[in-house]
Amino acid sequence: MSHPSSGPSLTPPDWLHCGHGTTPEDPVGCRGIHVPSHTACLAHLADPDRDTYLASLAPGTDIDHRGTPFTEPLLDALLNSLRDPATRHPRLGNARFESATFTGDARFMWATFTGTARFTSATFTDGAGFESATFMGDAWFGSATFMGDAWFGSATFTGYAGFGSATFTGYAGFGSATFTDDAGFESATFTDDAGFESATFTGDARFESATFTGDARFESATFTRAGFESATFTGDAWFESATFTGDAWFTWATFTGDARFESATFTGDAWFTCATFTGDARFMWATFTGDAWFESATFTGYAGFESATFTGAAWFTCATFTGDARFESATFTGDAKFESATFERTASLGPLVCAGRVQLSGAVFGGPVTLLLAARRLECRRTRWSATAELRLRYATVDFAHAVFEYPLTIAAEASPLVLTDGPLMAEQGLDGAPDARVRMASLRGVDAAHLVLADVDLSRCLFTGTVHLDQLRLEGACTFGKVPSRTAWRRWRPVRFTKRRTLAEEHHWRASQPAAIPGWNVTVFSTGHVGPAQMAPVYRALRKAFEDGKNEPGASDFYYGEMEMRRHDRVNTTRAERGLLHGYWLLSGYGLRASRALGWLAAAMFVTVVLLMGFGLPKDDPKQEATGTVPPGGGTVTFEIDKNDPQNPTGDRFSGQRFEKALNVTLNSVVFRSSGQDLTTAGTYIEMASRVTEPILLGLAVLAVRNRVKR
């Protein structure tokens, strides 16, 4: 329901003006309307005529005294003539007091206005008492001036209550007043304190552009819909325990003093967009059932949201926190949105619980900060950290893409619930259905990791491509990466099994997208773009160096394996010859990291060598030496020439136990670069030479693989 700030035209026609007290400067004089059947207003009516008029009045009579100057005795006489004998309180019908002036105290206490009450542009030079008054019709006080105290405590406004552009120079007391219809205080000015404690606004409460120079007290007030757009609170604004059952509008409002909303309840949406809080803003224990809008709000002083509850979304987008911002023990059932917010000197944000997302993308932290959050997701894309920062998290999946920081920043997972300042553990409402409290990194793309420390976080789905200075990343505690498929799968006719190692999320996505991909690769990794082996090889190399610098050689070997895998599959930067060499290196020993593979090939090579030696390398019999010579008949010198017969290939049983023993002896000596001294056939000599080249290499690869897995 919409109402104007003032009623119909309030200036009576000139022929109704009283005219008393005219001067050259004021030719009109008294503007009081004539009393019916007389030519003067009530104030200037002769005493007998006034008494006759007052005696003619009865409770509930309509009266019209526009522009009339009332003294305190004159008003009392008028109200006494309208007093109801049953209640002993004045009862008026339609009452018109537009532009009237009340010089003494105006006592309308317990009065009942059964019709419309019009006090538009009226002036109350002293106190105005409307305590416990009842306005059954509309009540118009637009542009009225209350130079003394105005008392409307416990008053009841059944119709529209219009105080638009009214001026309250003294105290304005509306405590426990009831506004059944709309209440309009647009552009009203409260020079002194304004008290609306425990007031009830069933209709719209409109305080747009109102000015509160003194304290504005709305403690325990109830609003169905409250409009304080562009209102100015120079003193303190007290809204403790106030209840807003509908939407509450404080957009563009200015709070120069403290704004106190402790334990307030906002059932509808709460709009504080572009509001300015110069003093402290206290929302401790407040409850926001609908959405809470603090977009572009400015908090110059302390901003306290401790133990506040946000059931809907909380919007702090582009808000500025010049002083401390406290959200300890705050609970967000929906999303907490702080995109592009500015925290100039916040020392601690949290611990808080968010069952949805905490969005800090584009936010700026000007000072050292500690974030203590238990949330399902934390988004810090393009967040700027201008000092040291520590993020201690639970449950959260963290997107840190393109974040900017020049000082040490730590992201750590908390194994136990966060601890509040006063000692107890923080309750984690809304997170009961979460699978576990692990912290998962989603992306580090575009981050300069030179000052980044990750502790006990899950990196199995983290995107690393595009990260700068990744080799300087520090990993503390149990940081886990993705794993290869654990089971054996078939690719066409041959089995495929990946040995256990740490992998990047990008590799999972790339392998899952291949035409002949085997099951088990994580297909839920998104946003990798066109990342292939050429982009992943440098990432694996940088992570390998980071692990090596951290003295974790076994962990570094996994990333060396990944680097070599990407080089082997890279068809852009790796030549065909190099890929062939890498393929052989992978096939023989898993890039010098798979001891079982190298030992398997060594065993196979030794077996082949033994078989070949038994079949072709060992002679039929051990060669015997023979001596031949010539002895002259007459005696003399005898000369002997000793030679060895050439070894002969066997013609009988080649695979006997004796021959196996000899072949094994030759083969084992070949593994360690030694000659067995065994007589061999020509073929056996070449077999031994080949064995002495290949088998020691395979043995060395196996030893190297074991070393890479156990060294520190």
XYZ file of C-alpha atoms in Angstrom:
712
model
C 0.000 0.000 0.000
C 1.487 3.329 -1.045
C 0.794 6.626 0.667
C 1.968 10.144 -0.073
C 4.024 11.850 2.580
C 1.280 14.402 3.210
C -2.460 14.592 2.862
C -4.543 16.716 0.523
C -4.132 20.475 0.253
C -3.846 21.814 3.775
C -4.053 25.556 3.228
C -7.632 26.764 3.726
C -9.065 29.223 1.241
C -8.376 32.865 1.998
C -11.981 33.536 2.914
C -11.656 31.021 5.749
C -8.575 32.651 7.316
C -9.158 34.159 10.734
C -7.201 37.260 9.823
C -6.469 38.389 13.391
C -3.102 39.966 14.060
C -2.483 41.275 10.535
C 0.560 43.463 9.956
C 2.061 45.100 6.895
C 4.587 42.303 6.851
C 1.860 39.654 7.279
C -1.344 40.897 5.695
C -3.028 37.545 6.174
C -2.483 37.374 9.937
C -3.895 34.379 11.770
C -4.447 31.463 9.404
C -6.803 29.629 11.672
C -9.949 28.351 9.994
C -13.256 29.800 11.100
C -15.296 27.992 13.666
C -18.564 26.946 11.989
C -21.130 29.795 11.998
C -18.475 32.262 13.168
C -15.942 34.545 11.551
C -12.944 33.732 13.737
C -10.859 30.722 14.609
C -11.202 28.978 17.931
C -8.244 30.898 19.374
C -9.710 34.306 18.517
C -13.343 33.495 19.166
C -15.041 35.480 21.917
C -15.289 33.633 25.196
C -19.067 33.187 25.160
C -18.994 31.954 21.576
C -16.092 29.626 22.366
C -17.909 28.189 25.373
C -21.021 27.692 23.293
C -19.015 25.939 20.596
C -17.198 23.682 23.030
C -20.405 22.801 24.774
C -21.857 21.690 21.445
C -19.150 19.109 20.955
C -19.633 15.464 21.864
C -17.214 12.522 21.933
C -16.470 11.358 18.397
C -17.401 14.715 16.775
C -15.508 15.762 13.647
C -13.446 18.900 14.226
C -11.612 21.230 11.871
C -9.102 23.668 13.357
C -6.580 24.051 10.592
C -4.018 26.795 11.162
C -5.366 27.565 14.626
C -2.836 28.654 17.270
C -3.496 26.532 20.359
C -2.358 27.376 23.813
C -2.181 24.629 26.362
C -5.424 25.697 28.165
C -7.302 26.085 24.890
C -6.309 22.572 23.719
C -7.176 21.092 27.095
C -10.599 22.738 26.926
C -11.189 21.348 23.460
C -10.161 17.826 24.457
C -12.215 17.968 27.658
C -15.290 18.708 25.604
C -14.576 15.548 23.575
C -13.860 13.308 26.551
C -15.768 10.012 26.589
C -17.579 9.613 29.951
C -17.073 5.839 29.830
C -13.304 5.882 29.331
C -12.642 9.460 30.507
C -10.328 9.831 27.515
C -10.828 12.154 24.537
C -12.503 10.605 21.520
C -12.357 12.482 18.217
C -13.839 11.765 14.838
C -12.109 13.281 11.829
C -9.644 15.754 13.327
C -8.015 18.415 11.176
C -5.116 20.299 12.734
C -3.082 21.045 9.585
C -0.704 23.982 10.092
C -1.943 24.426 13.635
C 0.452 25.702 16.279
C 0.556 24.213 19.779
C 2.380 26.585 22.110
C 2.196 24.706 25.409
C 2.254 20.987 25.979
C -0.105 19.238 23.607
C -1.656 16.435 25.634
C -3.367 13.845 23.431
C -2.570 10.920 25.739
C -5.009 8.023 25.490
C -6.990 9.961 22.925
C -8.887 7.998 20.310
C -9.139 9.258 16.747
C -11.962 7.271 15.160
C -11.556 9.074 11.840
C -8.625 10.626 10.037
C -6.205 12.651 12.163
C -4.473 15.402 10.222
C -1.545 17.252 11.812
C 0.299 18.015 8.591
C 2.664 21.016 8.934
C 1.568 21.484 12.526
C 4.048 23.010 14.964
C 4.494 21.794 18.551
C 6.645 24.355 20.345
C 6.719 22.350 23.583
C 6.013 18.755 24.406
C 3.628 16.705 22.270
C 2.067 13.856 24.181
C 0.343 11.091 22.207
C 1.137 8.219 24.565
C -1.337 5.355 24.285
C -3.322 7.288 21.699
C -5.311 5.280 19.165
C -5.545 6.326 15.525
C -8.276 4.221 13.935
C -8.012 6.029 10.609
C -5.016 7.519 8.843
C -2.747 9.753 10.898
C -1.029 12.555 8.984
C 1.948 14.275 10.608
C 3.854 15.066 7.426
C 6.116 18.153 7.655
C 5.080 18.641 11.263
C 7.612 20.262 13.584
C 8.114 18.957 17.124
C 10.285 21.515 18.878
C 9.977 19.792 22.238
C 9.764 16.139 23.077
C 7.292 14.067 21.093
C 5.786 11.119 22.950
C 4.022 8.411 20.976
C 4.849 5.539 23.283
C 2.323 2.665 23.179
C 0.296 4.549 20.564
C -1.702 2.468 18.092
C -1.910 3.416 14.416
C -4.563 1.281 12.747
C -4.440 3.231 9.501
C -1.554 4.816 7.695
C 0.865 6.789 9.880
C 2.462 9.562 7.848
C 5.429 11.408 9.355
C 7.185 12.218 6.092
C 9.502 15.252 6.322
C 8.550 15.761 9.961
C 11.124 17.403 12.218
C 11.718 16.197 15.761
C 13.931 18.699 17.555
C 13.468 17.061 20.941
C 13.236 13.443 21.900
C 10.972 11.335 19.661
C 9.507 8.499 21.692
C 7.661 5.734 19.832
C 8.484 2.933 22.232
C 6.002 0.015 22.094
C 3.951 1.851 19.461
C 1.954 -0.316 17.077
C 1.696 0.482 13.365
C -0.871 -1.838 11.819
C -0.744 -0.201 8.405
C 2.192 1.450 6.693
C 4.278 3.962 8.595
C 5.951 6.690 6.555
C 8.898 8.574 8.053
C 10.478 9.484 4.708
C 12.931 12.394 4.983
C 12.023 12.877 8.631
C 14.630 14.587 10.801
C 15.364 13.456 14.355
C 17.676 16.000 15.946
C 17.622 14.383 19.376
C 17.320 10.719 20.255
C 14.596 8.662 18.612
C 13.165 5.770 20.586
C 11.269 3.001 18.779
C 12.015 0.279 21.309
C 9.625 -2.689 21.033
C 7.600 -0.886 18.374
C 5.625 -3.099 16.014
C 5.367 -2.303 12.296
C 2.867 -4.663 10.713
C 2.828 -2.758 7.452
C 5.764 -1.136 5.676
C 8.046 0.997 7.820
C 9.418 3.658 5.505
C 12.385 5.660 6.813
C 13.944 6.465 3.433
C 16.300 9.476 3.618
C 15.458 9.983 7.273
C 18.122 11.691 9.388
C 18.878 10.604 12.950
C 21.246 13.099 14.536
C 20.945 11.568 17.988
C 20.726 7.906 18.866
C 18.149 5.831 17.004
C 16.865 3.074 19.239
C 14.925 0.217 17.641
C 15.741 -2.499 20.170
C 13.294 -5.414 20.044
C 11.232 -3.656 17.397
C 9.323 -5.807 14.919
C 9.253 -4.916 11.221
C 7.267 -6.640 8.519
C 9.087 -4.657 5.862
C 11.567 -1.948 6.756
C 12.846 0.689 4.367
C 15.830 2.720 5.587
C 17.276 3.494 2.159
C 19.664 6.489 2.245
C 18.892 7.056 5.910
C 21.564 8.834 7.933
C 22.408 7.768 11.483
C 24.755 10.336 12.993
C 24.436 8.899 16.471
C 24.334 5.254 17.406
C 21.761 3.033 15.716
C 20.385 0.407 18.086
C 18.636 -2.565 16.484
C 19.490 -5.255 19.040
C 17.012 -8.116 19.061
C 14.954 -6.401 16.366
C 12.923 -8.700 14.132
C 12.500 -8.131 10.399
C 9.906 -10.621 9.150
C 9.987 -9.195 5.626
C 12.723 -7.541 3.619
C 14.869 -4.934 5.364
C 16.308 -2.187 3.179
C 19.345 -0.228 4.395
C 20.841 0.465 0.965
C 22.957 3.626 0.815
C 22.340 4.165 4.529
C 25.059 5.963 6.491
C 25.956 4.949 10.036
C 28.319 7.539 11.481
C 28.037 6.158 15.001
C 27.881 2.539 16.007
C 25.399 0.294 14.228
C 24.243 -2.340 16.673
C 22.298 -5.283 15.257
C 23.240 -7.847 17.890
C 20.768 -10.760 18.008
C 18.633 -9.162 15.306
C 16.571 -11.528 13.158
C 16.143 -10.981 9.410
C 13.563 -13.444 8.114
C 13.396 -11.841 4.678
C 16.274 -10.448 2.654
C 18.519 -7.927 4.399
C 19.781 -5.216 2.048
C 22.823 -3.217 3.184
C 24.130 -2.596 -0.335
C 26.396 0.483 -0.509
C 25.792 1.213 3.174
C 28.539 3.062 5.039
C 29.508 2.105 8.585
C 31.887 4.730 9.961
C 31.657 3.493 13.532
C 31.501 -0.090 14.704
C 29.091 -2.412 12.918
C 27.933 -5.105 15.312
C 25.970 -8.048 13.922
C 26.962 -10.588 16.565
C 24.436 -13.404 17.016
C 22.289 -11.944 14.242
C 20.236 -14.372 12.176
C 19.766 -13.916 8.422
C 17.176 -16.390 7.162
C 16.956 -14.823 3.723
C 19.809 -13.443 1.650
C 22.090 -10.903 3.302
C 23.280 -8.217 0.883
C 26.330 -6.193 1.924
C 27.574 -5.529 -1.608
C 29.831 -2.449 -1.870
C 29.261 -1.701 1.812
C 32.028 0.185 3.604
C 33.089 -0.750 7.133
C 35.481 1.883 8.432
C 35.451 0.695 12.015
C 35.061 -2.705 13.561
C 32.843 -5.139 11.633
C 31.643 -7.849 13.990
C 29.698 -10.851 12.691
C 30.688 -13.265 15.456
C 28.212 -16.134 15.902
C 25.986 -14.719 13.167
C 23.903 -17.219 11.202
C 23.367 -16.858 7.448
C 20.791 -19.329 6.142
C 20.600 -17.811 2.675
C 23.445 -16.452 0.593
C 25.643 -13.784 2.179
C 26.820 -11.157 -0.308
C 29.864 -9.100 0.683
C 30.955 -8.532 -2.907
C 33.101 -5.384 -3.326
C 32.710 -4.579 0.370
C 35.517 -2.650 2.046
C 36.703 -3.508 5.559
C 39.049 -0.783 6.743
C 39.064 -1.974 10.340
C 38.940 -5.437 11.798
C 36.422 -7.864 10.307
C 35.435 -10.652 12.679
C 33.427 -13.707 11.642
C 34.385 -16.048 14.456
C 31.878 -18.869 14.939
C 29.713 -17.499 12.111
C 27.657 -20.096 10.240
C 26.822 -19.910 6.536
C 24.282 -22.434 5.303
C 24.452 -21.015 1.790
C 27.339 -19.338 -0.017
C 29.522 -16.661 1.556
C 30.452 -14.284 -1.248
C 33.399 -11.933 -0.716
C 34.402 -11.431 -4.352
C 36.472 -8.265 -4.866
C 36.125 -7.364 -1.194
C 38.941 -5.392 0.426
C 40.318 -6.279 3.861
C 42.826 -3.591 4.750
C 44.008 -4.859 8.108
C 42.085 -7.986 9.007
C 44.142 -10.144 11.350
C 41.811 -13.140 11.487
C 38.811 -14.286 9.483
C 37.072 -17.115 11.284
C 36.929 -19.739 12.464
C 33.662 -20.008 10.590
C 31.550 -22.747 9.025
C 30.133 -22.595 5.506
C 28.077 -25.461 4.152
C 28.336 -23.918 0.686
C 31.113 -21.923 -0.954
C 33.337 -19.225 0.472
C 34.100 -17.027 -2.513
C 37.115 -14.751 -2.138
C 37.895 -14.379 -5.832
C 39.312 -10.953 -6.557
C 39.477 -10.036 -2.869
C 42.393 -7.993 -1.526
C 44.036 -8.583 1.871
C 46.180 -5.620 2.845
C 47.668 -7.001 6.049
C 48.690 -10.299 7.614
C 45.710 -12.585 7.873
C 44.726 -16.000 9.175
C 41.729 -17.693 7.591
C 40.133 -20.456 9.629
C 37.413 -22.065 7.562
C 35.379 -25.237 7.505
C 33.671 -25.088 4.121
C 32.791 -27.295 1.184
C 34.594 -25.054 -1.293
C 36.934 -22.073 -1.128
C 37.405 -19.997 -4.280
C 40.399 -17.650 -4.293
C 40.794 -16.926 -7.999
C 42.811 -13.738 -8.572
C 42.859 -13.014 -4.844
C 45.627 -10.616 -3.840
C 47.548 -11.151 -0.592
C 49.757 -8.177 0.281
C 51.240 -9.724 3.438
C 51.793 -13.106 5.004
C 48.735 -15.339 5.126
C 47.789 -18.660 6.639
C 44.764 -20.671 5.549
C 43.813 -23.437 7.961
C 40.962 -25.380 6.437
C 38.670 -28.362 6.775
C 36.538 -30.095 4.155
C 37.296 -27.447 1.551
C 38.061 -27.854 -2.131
C 40.328 -24.886 -2.865
C 40.551 -23.086 -6.211
C 43.632 -20.861 -6.037
C 44.002 -20.104 -9.749
C 45.866 -16.871 -10.572
C 46.107 -15.787 -6.935
C 48.809 -13.180 -6.306
C 51.033 -13.101 -3.235
C 54.573 -11.891 -2.606
C 54.942 -13.146 0.948
C 54.816 -16.625 2.462
C 51.359 -18.161 2.229
C 50.418 -21.465 3.821
C 47.440 -23.658 3.019
C 47.090 -26.350 5.638
C 44.496 -28.982 6.457
C 43.270 -29.281 10.013
C 42.732 -32.830 11.217
C 40.527 -31.789 14.167
C 37.665 -29.271 14.387
C 38.757 -25.665 14.644
C 39.117 -24.174 18.116
C 37.324 -20.968 19.078
C 39.075 -18.158 20.911
C 37.457 -18.993 24.222
C 38.466 -22.647 24.036
C 35.618 -24.881 22.797
C 35.611 -26.662 19.456
C 33.587 -25.059 16.713
C 30.425 -26.924 15.749
C 30.386 -27.872 12.072
C 26.708 -27.577 11.183
C 25.825 -28.389 7.605
C 28.985 -30.409 6.980
C 27.813 -33.660 8.532
C 27.160 -35.199 5.116
C 30.624 -34.381 3.762
C 32.696 -37.501 2.966
C 35.702 -36.451 5.045
C 37.501 -33.386 6.352
C 40.342 -33.520 3.818
C 41.376 -30.349 2.018
C 41.527 -30.733 -1.748
C 43.289 -28.350 -4.095
C 41.430 -27.785 -7.357
C 43.798 -25.452 -9.198
C 47.083 -23.579 -8.823
C 47.162 -22.311 -12.389
C 48.785 -18.935 -12.830
C 50.170 -18.888 -9.287
C 53.750 -17.943 -8.451
C 54.513 -20.811 -6.075
C 57.835 -19.420 -4.827
C 56.304 -18.527 -1.443
C 53.601 -21.181 -1.267
C 53.510 -23.921 1.363
C 50.986 -26.778 1.196
C 50.537 -28.996 4.222
C 48.513 -32.223 4.380
C 46.382 -31.391 1.349
C 44.981 -33.633 -1.371
C 46.460 -32.720 -4.772
C 44.938 -35.597 -6.742
C 42.687 -33.234 -8.719
C 44.816 -30.108 -8.633
C 45.653 -28.446 -11.957
C 49.324 -27.414 -12.036
C 49.932 -26.412 -15.649
C 50.653 -22.698 -15.834
C 52.052 -22.473 -12.300
C 55.194 -20.330 -12.041
C 58.229 -21.370 -9.963
C 56.623 -24.699 -9.229
C 60.040 -26.106 -8.425
C 60.095 -23.866 -5.312
C 56.800 -25.165 -3.987
C 57.078 -26.564 -0.451
C 55.039 -29.616 0.433
C 54.754 -30.475 4.098
C 53.103 -33.402 5.812
C 51.071 -35.927 3.835
C 50.319 -34.264 0.513
C 48.727 -36.826 -1.782
C 48.620 -36.935 -5.565
C 46.542 -38.906 -8.024
C 47.268 -42.592 -8.621
C 47.332 -44.706 -11.747
C 44.657 -47.387 -12.274
C 45.385 -50.178 -9.838
C 44.019 -53.145 -11.767
C 45.239 -54.910 -14.898
C 43.271 -54.176 -18.070
C 43.399 -55.546 -21.588
C 44.275 -53.400 -24.577
C 43.318 -55.460 -27.601
C 45.298 -58.688 -27.204
C 47.795 -57.698 -24.508
C 47.424 -56.968 -20.790
C 48.232 -53.478 -19.502
C 49.144 -52.724 -15.934
C 50.477 -49.456 -14.540
C 52.838 -49.570 -11.611
C 51.962 -47.382 -8.674
C 53.146 -43.759 -8.864
C 52.056 -40.170 -8.241
C 50.358 -38.516 -11.191
C 48.966 -35.137 -12.195
C 45.266 -34.530 -12.661
C 46.066 -33.320 -16.175
C 47.551 -36.719 -17.028
C 44.364 -38.418 -15.847
C 42.317 -36.205 -18.124
C 44.668 -36.678 -21.062
C 44.865 -40.447 -20.768
C 41.108 -40.791 -20.243
C 40.558 -38.873 -23.487
C 42.749 -41.179 -25.579
C 40.969 -43.502 -28.054
C 42.447 -46.660 -26.521
C 42.182 -45.513 -22.903
C 41.780 -48.216 -20.305
C 39.284 -47.856 -17.435
C 40.440 -46.385 -14.166
C 41.674 -42.942 -15.182
C 39.809 -40.126 -13.480
C 37.395 -38.765 -16.085
C 35.888 -36.203 -13.678
C 38.837 -33.823 -13.954
C 37.619 -30.826 -15.926
C 38.925 -27.462 -17.093
C 42.249 -28.858 -18.224
C 41.913 -27.326 -21.683
C 44.207 -28.585 -24.422
C 46.886 -29.854 -22.089
C 49.019 -32.644 -23.488
C 52.397 -34.276 -22.859
C 54.296 -31.210 -24.075
C 52.727 -29.087 -21.326
C 52.921 -31.712 -18.607
C 56.594 -32.637 -18.963
C 57.863 -29.308 -17.480
C 55.367 -29.616 -14.624
C 56.620 -33.080 -13.722
C 60.191 -31.797 -13.958
C 59.487 -28.876 -11.603
C 57.727 -31.082 -9.067
C 60.627 -33.546 -9.226
C 63.021 -30.748 -8.289
C 60.721 -29.586 -5.483
C 60.746 -33.090 -4.009
C 64.501 -33.387 -4.433
C 65.034 -30.065 -2.656
C 62.842 -31.410 0.112
C 65.117 -34.498 0.379
C 62.317 -36.781 -0.745
C 64.120 -38.758 -3.426
C 61.599 -41.635 -3.655
C 58.814 -39.108 -4.194
C 60.911 -37.279 -6.774
C 61.362 -40.511 -8.731
C 57.615 -40.678 -9.385
C 57.711 -37.281 -11.039
C 60.826 -38.236 -12.995
C 58.863 -41.227 -14.291
C 55.993 -38.931 -15.240
C 58.351 -36.543 -16.988
C 59.859 -39.370 -19.041
C 56.386 -40.692 -19.870
C 55.344 -37.302 -21.205
C 58.535 -37.025 -23.258
C 57.923 -40.497 -24.674
C 54.394 -39.553 -25.740
C 55.259 -36.051 -26.898
C 55.058 -35.944 -30.681
C 55.786 -32.202 -30.866
C 59.065 -31.639 -29.038
C 60.507 -35.179 -29.091
C 62.008 -36.675 -32.265
C 61.120 -40.157 -33.445
C 64.616 -41.458 -32.636
C 64.443 -40.034 -29.131
C 60.992 -41.480 -28.618
C 62.318 -44.868 -29.735
C 65.202 -44.626 -27.282
C 62.847 -43.599 -24.493
C 60.512 -46.419 -25.394
C 63.347 -48.924 -25.040
C 64.423 -47.335 -21.761
C 60.847 -47.624 -20.482
C 60.494 -51.179 -21.731
C 63.705 -52.452 -20.156
C 63.612 -50.799 -16.736
C 60.821 -48.250 -16.445
C 63.285 -45.391 -16.948
C 65.651 -46.908 -14.404
C 62.934 -46.900 -11.731
C 61.357 -50.339 -12.006
C 63.769 -52.904 -10.568
C 61.392 -55.795 -11.154
C 61.230 -55.016 -14.844
C 65.009 -54.835 -15.204
C 65.466 -58.040 -13.206
C 62.853 -59.745 -15.335
C 64.666 -58.815 -18.488
C 67.958 -59.868 -16.868
C 66.515 -63.253 -15.998
C 65.159 -63.615 -19.513
C 68.521 -62.649 -21.032
C 70.349 -65.115 -18.792
C 67.909 -67.843 -19.695
C 68.407 -67.226 -23.399
C 72.166 -67.148 -22.915
C 72.123 -70.452 -21.046
C 69.984 -72.082 -23.719
C 72.156 -70.791 -26.544
C 75.330 -71.876 -24.817
C 73.950 -75.337 -24.149
C 72.811 -75.618 -27.727
C 75.664 -73.992 -29.615
C 78.318 -72.535 -27.354
C 79.777 -75.424 -25.379
C 82.047 -77.924 -27.277
C 81.332 -81.650 -27.548
C 84.316 -82.601 -25.354
C 86.953 -80.700 -23.565
C 89.814 -80.256 -26.128
C 92.944 -82.372 -25.417
C 96.550 -81.337 -26.095
C 98.614 -83.466 -28.449
C 102.460 -83.550 -28.936
C 104.033 -84.427 -32.304
C 107.665 -84.428 -33.300
C 110.550 -86.076 -35.324
C 113.240 -88.195 -33.718
C 116.259 -88.800 -36.005
C 117.432 -92.405 -36.150
C 120.790 -91.483 -34.975
C 119.589 -89.644 -31.991
C 119.944 -85.938 -31.397
C 117.617 -83.114 -30.462
C 113.876 -83.782 -30.311
C 111.397 -80.930 -30.984
C 107.681 -81.222 -29.830
C 104.876 -79.015 -31.204
C 101.798 -78.954 -28.782
C 98.465 -77.737 -30.134
C 94.814 -77.903 -29.027
C 92.088 -79.276 -31.168
C 89.323 -76.892 -32.197
C 86.183 -77.313 -30.030
C 83.634 -79.361 -31.846
C 79.918 -78.759 -31.756
C 78.076 -81.530 -30.003
C 76.282 -84.111 -32.042
C 74.526 -85.921 -29.208
C 72.569 -84.763 -26.168
C 73.155 -81.028 -25.867
C 70.875 -80.266 -22.907
C 72.350 -82.317 -20.142
C 72.854 -81.364 -16.522
C 76.583 -81.098 -16.922
C 76.276 -78.819 -19.899
C 73.664 -76.688 -18.034
C 76.078 -76.204 -15.157
C 78.815 -75.065 -17.482
C 76.465 -72.739 -19.392
C 75.160 -71.213 -16.154
C 78.706 -70.622 -14.953
C 79.566 -68.810 -18.176
C 76.364 -66.741 -17.986
C 76.802 -65.696 -14.357
C 80.356 -64.612 -15.016
C 79.156 -62.581 -17.978
C 76.751 -60.619 -15.751
C 79.685 -59.208 -13.785
C 81.919 -58.548 -16.789
C 84.136 -61.602 -16.115
C 85.344 -64.283 -18.415
C 84.545 -67.806 -17.288
C 87.700 -69.330 -18.831
C 85.520 -72.042 -20.335
C 86.433 -73.350 -23.766
C 83.645 -72.343 -26.127
C 82.801 -72.876 -29.691
C 83.040 -69.994 -32.087
C 79.311 -69.362 -31.681
C 79.666 -69.630 -27.932
C 82.352 -66.962 -27.929
C 80.047 -64.502 -29.638
C 77.158 -65.451 -27.361
C 79.330 -64.781 -24.329
C 80.438 -61.437 -25.739
C 76.831 -60.362 -26.254
C 75.944 -61.536 -22.782
C 78.801 -59.606 -21.218
C 77.456 -56.423 -22.807
C 73.710 -56.704 -22.203
C 73.346 -58.477 -18.909
C 75.546 -56.169 -16.784
C 73.557 -53.227 -18.158
C 70.308 -54.856 -17.063
C 71.809 -55.619 -13.668
C 72.933 -52.005 -13.336
C 69.454 -50.756 -14.224
C 67.958 -52.955 -11.543
C 70.431 -51.692 -8.936
C 69.754 -48.109 -10.025
C 66.005 -48.627 -9.679
C 66.378 -49.986 -6.164
C 68.624 -47.082 -5.244
C 66.138 -44.523 -6.564
C 63.337 -45.996 -4.466
C 65.146 -46.155 -1.141
C 67.652 -43.304 -1.029
C 67.055 -40.187 1.053
